mmCIF file of C-alpha atoms in Angstrom:
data_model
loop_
_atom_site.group_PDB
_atom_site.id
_atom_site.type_symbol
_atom_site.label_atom_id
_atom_site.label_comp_id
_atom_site.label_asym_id
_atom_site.label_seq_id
_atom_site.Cartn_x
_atom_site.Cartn_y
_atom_site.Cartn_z
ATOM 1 C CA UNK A 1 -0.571 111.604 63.421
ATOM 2 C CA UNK A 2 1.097 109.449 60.889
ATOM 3 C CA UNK A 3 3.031 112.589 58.879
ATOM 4 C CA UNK A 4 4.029 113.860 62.470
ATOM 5 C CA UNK A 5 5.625 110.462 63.002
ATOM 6 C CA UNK A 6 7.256 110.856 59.667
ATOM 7 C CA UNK A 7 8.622 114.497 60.719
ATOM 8 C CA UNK A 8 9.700 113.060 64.078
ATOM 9 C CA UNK A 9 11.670 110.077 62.628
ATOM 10 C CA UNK A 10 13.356 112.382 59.801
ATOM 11 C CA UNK A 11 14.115 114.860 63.084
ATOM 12 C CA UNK A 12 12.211 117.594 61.000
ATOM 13 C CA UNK A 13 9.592 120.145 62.247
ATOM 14 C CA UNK A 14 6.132 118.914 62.237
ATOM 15 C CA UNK A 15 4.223 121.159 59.756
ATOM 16 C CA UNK A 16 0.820 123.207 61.563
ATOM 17 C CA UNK A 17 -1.888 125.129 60.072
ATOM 18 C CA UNK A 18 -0.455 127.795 60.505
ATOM 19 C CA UNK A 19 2.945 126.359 58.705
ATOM 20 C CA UNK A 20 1.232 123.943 56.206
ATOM 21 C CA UNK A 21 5.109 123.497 54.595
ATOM 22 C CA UNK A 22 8.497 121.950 55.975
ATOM 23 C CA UNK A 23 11.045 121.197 53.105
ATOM 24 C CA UNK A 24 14.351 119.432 53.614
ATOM 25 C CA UNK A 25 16.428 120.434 50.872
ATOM 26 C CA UNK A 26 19.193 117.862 51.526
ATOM 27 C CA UNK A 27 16.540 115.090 51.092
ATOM 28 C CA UNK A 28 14.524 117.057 48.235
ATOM 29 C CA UNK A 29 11.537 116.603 50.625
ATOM 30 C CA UNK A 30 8.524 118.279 51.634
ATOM 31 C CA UNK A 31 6.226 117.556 53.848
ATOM 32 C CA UNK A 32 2.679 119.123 53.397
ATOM 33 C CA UNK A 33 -0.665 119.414 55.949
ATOM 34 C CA UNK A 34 -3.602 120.138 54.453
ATOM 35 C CA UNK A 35 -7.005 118.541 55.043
ATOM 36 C CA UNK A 36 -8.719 118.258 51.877
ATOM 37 C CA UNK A 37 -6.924 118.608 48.243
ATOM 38 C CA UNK A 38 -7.179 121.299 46.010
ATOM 39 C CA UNK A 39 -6.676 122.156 42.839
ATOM 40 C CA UNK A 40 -4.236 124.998 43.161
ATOM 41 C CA UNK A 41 -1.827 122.052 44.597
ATOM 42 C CA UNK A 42 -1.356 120.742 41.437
ATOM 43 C CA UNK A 43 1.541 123.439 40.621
ATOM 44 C CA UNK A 44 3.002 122.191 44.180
ATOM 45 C CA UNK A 45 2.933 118.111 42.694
ATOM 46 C CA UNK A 46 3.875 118.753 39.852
ATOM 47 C CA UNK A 47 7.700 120.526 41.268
ATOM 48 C CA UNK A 48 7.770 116.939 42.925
ATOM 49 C CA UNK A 49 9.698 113.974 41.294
ATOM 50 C CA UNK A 50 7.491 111.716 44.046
ATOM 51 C CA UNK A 51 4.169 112.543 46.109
ATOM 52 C CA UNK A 52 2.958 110.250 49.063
ATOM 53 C CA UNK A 53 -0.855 110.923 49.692
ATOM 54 C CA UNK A 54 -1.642 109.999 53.452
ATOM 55 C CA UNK A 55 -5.274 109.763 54.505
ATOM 56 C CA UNK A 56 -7.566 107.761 57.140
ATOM 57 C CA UNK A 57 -10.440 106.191 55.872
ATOM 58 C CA UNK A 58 -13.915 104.529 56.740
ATOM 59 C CA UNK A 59 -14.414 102.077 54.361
ATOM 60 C CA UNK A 60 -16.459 99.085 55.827
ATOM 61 C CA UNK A 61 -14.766 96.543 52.473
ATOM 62 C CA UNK A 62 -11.268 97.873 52.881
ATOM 63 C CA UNK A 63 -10.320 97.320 56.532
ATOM 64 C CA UNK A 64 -6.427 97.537 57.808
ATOM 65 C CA UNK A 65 -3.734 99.587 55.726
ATOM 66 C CA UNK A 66 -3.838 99.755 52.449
ATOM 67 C CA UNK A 67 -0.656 100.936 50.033
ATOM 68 C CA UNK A 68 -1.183 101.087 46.137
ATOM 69 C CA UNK A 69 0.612 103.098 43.646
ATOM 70 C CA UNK A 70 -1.297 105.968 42.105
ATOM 71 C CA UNK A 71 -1.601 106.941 37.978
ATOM 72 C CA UNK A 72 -2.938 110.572 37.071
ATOM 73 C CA UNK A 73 -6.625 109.496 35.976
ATOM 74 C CA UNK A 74 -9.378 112.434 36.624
ATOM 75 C CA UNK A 75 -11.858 110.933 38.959
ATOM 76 C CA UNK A 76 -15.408 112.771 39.290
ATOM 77 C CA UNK A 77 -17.022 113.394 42.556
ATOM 78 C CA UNK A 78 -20.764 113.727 43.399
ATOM 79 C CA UNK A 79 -19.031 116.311 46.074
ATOM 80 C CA UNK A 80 -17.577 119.775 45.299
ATOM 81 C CA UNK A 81 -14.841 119.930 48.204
ATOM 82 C CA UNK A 82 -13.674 116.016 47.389
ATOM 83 C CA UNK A 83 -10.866 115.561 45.310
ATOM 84 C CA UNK A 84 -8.843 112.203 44.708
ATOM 85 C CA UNK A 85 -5.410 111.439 44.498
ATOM 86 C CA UNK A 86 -5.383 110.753 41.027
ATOM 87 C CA UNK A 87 -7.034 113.414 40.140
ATOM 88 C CA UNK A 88 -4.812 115.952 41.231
ATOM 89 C CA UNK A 89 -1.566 113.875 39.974
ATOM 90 C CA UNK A 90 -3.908 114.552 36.261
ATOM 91 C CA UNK A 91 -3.907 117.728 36.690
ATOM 92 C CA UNK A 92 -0.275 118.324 37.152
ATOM 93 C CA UNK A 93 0.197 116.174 33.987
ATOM 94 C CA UNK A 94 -2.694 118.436 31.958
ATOM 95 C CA UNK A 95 -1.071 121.745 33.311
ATOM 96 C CA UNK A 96 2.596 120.937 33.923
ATOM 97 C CA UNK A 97 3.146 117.756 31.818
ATOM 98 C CA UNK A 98 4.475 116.506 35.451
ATOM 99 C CA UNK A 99 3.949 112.952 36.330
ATOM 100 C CA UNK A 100 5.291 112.076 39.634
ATOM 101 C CA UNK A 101 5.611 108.778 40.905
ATOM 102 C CA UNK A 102 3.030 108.511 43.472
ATOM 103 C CA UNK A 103 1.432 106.262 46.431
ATOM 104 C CA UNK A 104 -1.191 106.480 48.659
ATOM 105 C CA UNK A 105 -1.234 105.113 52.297
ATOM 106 C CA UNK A 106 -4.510 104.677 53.967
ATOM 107 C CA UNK A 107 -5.111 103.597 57.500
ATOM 108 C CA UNK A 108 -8.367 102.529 58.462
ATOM 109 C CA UNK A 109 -10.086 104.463 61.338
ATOM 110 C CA UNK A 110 -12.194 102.022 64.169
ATOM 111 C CA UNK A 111 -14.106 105.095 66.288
ATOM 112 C CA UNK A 112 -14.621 108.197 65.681
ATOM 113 C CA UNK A 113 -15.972 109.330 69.074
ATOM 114 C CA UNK A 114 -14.687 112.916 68.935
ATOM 115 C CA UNK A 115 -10.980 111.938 70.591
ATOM 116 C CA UNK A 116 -7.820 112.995 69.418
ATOM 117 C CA UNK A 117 -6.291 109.846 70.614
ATOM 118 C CA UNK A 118 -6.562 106.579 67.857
ATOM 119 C CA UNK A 119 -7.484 103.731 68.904
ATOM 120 C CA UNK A 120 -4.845 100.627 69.709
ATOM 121 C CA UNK A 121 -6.232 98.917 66.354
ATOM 122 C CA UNK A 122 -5.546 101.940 64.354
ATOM 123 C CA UNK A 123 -2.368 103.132 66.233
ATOM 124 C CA UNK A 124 -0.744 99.893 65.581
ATOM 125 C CA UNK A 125 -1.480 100.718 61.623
ATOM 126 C CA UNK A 126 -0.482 103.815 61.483
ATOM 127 C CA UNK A 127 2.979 102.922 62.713
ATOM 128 C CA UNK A 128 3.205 100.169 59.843
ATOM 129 C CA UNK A 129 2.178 103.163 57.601
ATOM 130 C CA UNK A 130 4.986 105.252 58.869
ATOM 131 C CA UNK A 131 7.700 102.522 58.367
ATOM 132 C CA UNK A 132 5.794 102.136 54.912
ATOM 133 C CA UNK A 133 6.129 105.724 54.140
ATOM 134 C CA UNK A 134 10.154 105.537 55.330
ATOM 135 C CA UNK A 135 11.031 102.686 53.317
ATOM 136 C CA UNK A 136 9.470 104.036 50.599
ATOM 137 C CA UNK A 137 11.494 107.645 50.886
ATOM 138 C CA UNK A 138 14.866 105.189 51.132
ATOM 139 C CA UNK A 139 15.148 106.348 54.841
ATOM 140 C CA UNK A 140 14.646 102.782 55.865
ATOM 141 C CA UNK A 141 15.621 99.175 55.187
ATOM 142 C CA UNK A 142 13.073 96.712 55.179
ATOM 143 C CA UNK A 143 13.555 93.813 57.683
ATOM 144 C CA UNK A 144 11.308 91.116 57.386
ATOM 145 C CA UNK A 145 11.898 88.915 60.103
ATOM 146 C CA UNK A 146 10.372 85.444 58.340
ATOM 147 C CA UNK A 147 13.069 85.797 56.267
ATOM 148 C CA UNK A 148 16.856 86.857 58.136
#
């Protein structure tokens, strides 16, 4: 939801499954689907002079949207098909002495009832993560309104 929010505010193509890849050479952007991480993307991060890492999570300490800058640092995982953030941004470092800046942008989930709708709690957080995401890409001016 959030990356097609993204697409739609950058009046780009939402990337599919089937299309996993929209790039926007003017902004020297692309914008990537993929459900779990993988190794092989490493190449793909490390062509990148920035990566922004968008994922839900369920954490019951870490509740609302969280936005922290990443460092390459391998990260083990008790799971096979679980790879971090940071892990990947090492292995573009190890293989192609890349080293991208990098965030990550987490929005925590509330239900997970089987709907493809989010909840009002969650919606309202992933739209902060959107404007997040755009003022972090330079396509958007922070405003806070405390302070005119």
């Amino acid at each position: 939801w959030i990356l097609k929010q993204v697409a739609h505010e950058l009046n780009l193509s939402m990337p599919t499954a089937d299309d996993p890849l929209i790039e926007d050479p003017k902004r020297e952007l692309t914008l990537m689907v993929n459900l779990q991480l993988l190794p092989e993307m490493a190449e793909r991060v490390s062509q990148q002079q920035r990566v922004c890492f968008v994922d839900a999570q369920n954490s019951s300490h870490e509740k609302g949207l969280l936005v922290q800058k990443l460092a390459a640092e391998y990260k083990g995982s008790a799971f096979t098909h679980h790879m971090t953030p940071e892990t990947l941004l090492a292995l573009a470092d190890e293989l192609y002495d890349s080293r991208p800046e990098a965030i990550l942008v987490s929005v925590s989930g509330y239900s997970y009832n089987f709907s493809n709708d989010l909840t009002a709690t969650t919606m309202g957080l992933a739209f902060q993560a959107v404007d997040q995401i755009l003022i972090w890409l330079g396509e958007r001016i922070f405003h806070d309104p405390a302070n005119p």
